Amino acid sequence: MNFKQSWQLDPNLVFLNHGCFGAVPRVVSETRRQLEMALESDPIEFLAPERNLEPKLDKVRGQIAELASTSQENLVFVRNATEGVNAVLRSMRWRPGDEIVITNHGYNACNNVARYVADRSDAVVRVAEVPFPIGSPQQVIDAIESVIGDRTRLILVDHVTSPTGLVFPVKEIIELSHDRGARIMIDGAHAAGMLPLEIEKLGPDYYTANHHKWLCAPKVSGFLYVDPKYHTEVQPSAISHPYNTQRPSRSTFTASFDWVGTYDPTPLLALPSALEFLDSLYPGGFDEHLKRNAERLLGVRDMVCDAMGIDVPAPECMLGSMLTLPISGVEPSRAEWLGQRLREDFGIEIPVYAGLRDSRGELLGTTLMRISFQAYNEISDIHKLVAAMERLDVMEH
Ligand SMILES: Cc1ncc(COP(=O)(O)O)c(C=O)c1O
């Protein structure tokens, strides 16, 4: 099946970078446009909280609760995962000497939130150094365990890592964190729409995700799950009216995130259209879409590793819809050059990074290239990538 036509991507572009900002199907953009028209035809009515906006938000909340297997009361909306991480970390009261554990595979913006709150309160950030390439999920658990101390109050870890596209063993990491008396926040920016999600079973204290990446919703929207123990503590990054307005029919937690000052709720309200679209791709619906994407990625892995002479960088259980390849034939200082050549000379959009850094910020070595493989991608996209790498003479053999 060829789904390219259902998206709006430039047909001349080989787009292997869905992970960065997602890409919105035509039908979803159309829904969003209609919502915008409805908003602008009567802004007061559309945004009237109790009469109109909140019931609409609750409908979307119900769908996310079902998708993520949790209850609506624990879910609020954020503009993006960065905002979700900010809300949680900046709502906690940090004391000098408290420790926050992050990993070297974490998304820099979110790791920076940990650095910011630590800098302001003389807390300490510990970086778990997870190897890449990687042989087993246990190596992630061991790396995190080695930096947990008596003062660790929070562990912040990606469900699907940004630079390396790895599915981390979050269930085990959550258990480890709770065994050691620390709270845990999972950054699932990529996970929603890539993996089956069962938040209640996983049991994190906090979980945030984007709708605009693998759920294909318009930019920008996402959700934040908070364990009921912390509903009264977590505040949105913009405090607004609900802070001092109690309502018997709505929790302050929900209300506070529902209104963060004037904003455009249409990307969020278009999410049901994106879910309906993803559900329509295969006869088995959304679940089959997730399964097929995962299977197709394994095919990509085998093909590309073989063609480029690269050892498989991670076990199957750590892959979702992204595959990061170490490109040892290109010095990290030339990573940007490679990304630019692929884009400008071959029309291939794919992120190429200088590599992971250790806790002192030193580059760990190998140039990394991350392939995202969404339903619209075809194996011919990978053939074009391999051919371009050959032409640029940057392959292993
Ligand atoms: C793991 C992870 N967390 C957070 C983000 C940030 O997403 P946003 O900019 O939408 O907040 C990204 C973006 O790629 C990511 O990969």
Short mmCIF file of N, CA and C and ligand atoms in Angstrom, two decimals, residues 19-20 80-83 107 110 158 160-162 187 189-190 210 212-213, ligand 1:
data_model
loop_
_atom_site.label_atom_id
_atom_site.label_comp_id
_atom_site.label_asym_id
_atom_site.label_seq_id
_atom_site.Cartn_x
_atom_site.Cartn_y
_atom_site.Cartn_z
N GLY A 19 10.54 11.70 12.84
CA GLY A 19 10.73 11.83 14.29
C GLY A 19 10.92 13.26 14.76
N CYS A 20 11.40 14.12 13.90
CA CYS A 20 11.73 15.48 14.35
C CYS A 20 10.47 16.28 14.70
N ASN A 80 3.68 20.70 24.27
CA ASN A 80 4.66 19.72 23.76
C ASN A 80 5.34 19.04 24.96
N ALA A 81 6.16 18.03 24.65
CA ALA A 81 6.81 17.27 25.72
C ALA A 81 7.76 18.15 26.53
N THR A 82 8.40 19.10 25.88
CA THR A 82 9.30 20.01 26.61
C THR A 82 8.52 20.72 27.70
N GLU A 83 7.32 21.17 27.37
CA GLU A 83 6.49 21.86 28.36
C GLU A 83 6.07 20.90 29.48
N TYR A 107 16.88 13.84 25.53
CA TYR A 107 16.75 14.99 24.62
C TYR A 107 17.33 16.22 25.32
N CYS A 110 15.16 18.74 27.28
CA CYS A 110 14.56 18.23 28.53
C CYS A 110 15.64 18.01 29.58
N ASP A 158 13.95 8.93 28.69
CA ASP A 158 13.12 8.83 27.47
C ASP A 158 12.54 7.43 27.33
N VAL A 160 11.41 6.47 24.18
CA VAL A 160 12.13 6.23 22.93
C VAL A 160 13.14 7.37 22.81
N THR A 161 14.41 7.02 22.75
CA THR A 161 15.44 8.05 22.88
C THR A 161 15.56 8.89 21.60
N SER A 162 15.88 10.14 21.82
CA SER A 162 15.91 11.07 20.70
C SER A 162 17.07 10.81 19.73
N ASP A 187 9.78 10.56 29.51
CA ASP A 187 9.58 11.44 28.37
C ASP A 187 9.24 10.55 27.17
N ALA A 189 7.97 11.44 24.28
CA ALA A 189 7.71 12.31 23.12
C ALA A 189 7.45 11.51 21.84
N HIS A 190 8.26 10.45 21.63
CA HIS A 190 8.10 9.65 20.40
C HIS A 190 7.21 8.43 20.60
N ASN A 210 4.15 13.69 22.95
CA ASN A 210 3.69 14.61 21.91
C ASN A 210 2.59 13.97 21.08
N HIS A 212 2.10 15.58 18.17
CA HIS A 212 2.48 16.01 16.82
C HIS A 212 3.64 15.21 16.20
N LYS A 213 4.12 14.19 16.90
CA LYS A 213 5.14 13.35 16.24
C LYS A 213 4.45 12.14 15.61
C1 LIG B 1 12.72 12.37 23.56
C2 LIG B 1 12.26 13.75 23.20
N1 LIG B 1 11.74 14.54 24.15
C3 LIG B 1 11.28 15.76 23.89
C4 LIG B 1 11.32 16.26 22.62
C5 LIG B 1 10.83 17.64 22.41
O1 LIG B 1 9.70 17.70 21.66
P1 LIG B 1 8.98 19.12 21.60
O2 LIG B 1 9.96 20.07 20.97
O3 LIG B 1 7.80 18.88 20.78
O4 LIG B 1 8.70 19.50 23.00
C6 LIG B 1 11.87 15.52 21.59
C7 LIG B 1 11.94 16.05 20.23
O5 LIG B 1 12.42 15.47 19.31
C8 LIG B 1 12.36 14.22 21.89
O6 LIG B 1 12.91 13.46 20.95
#
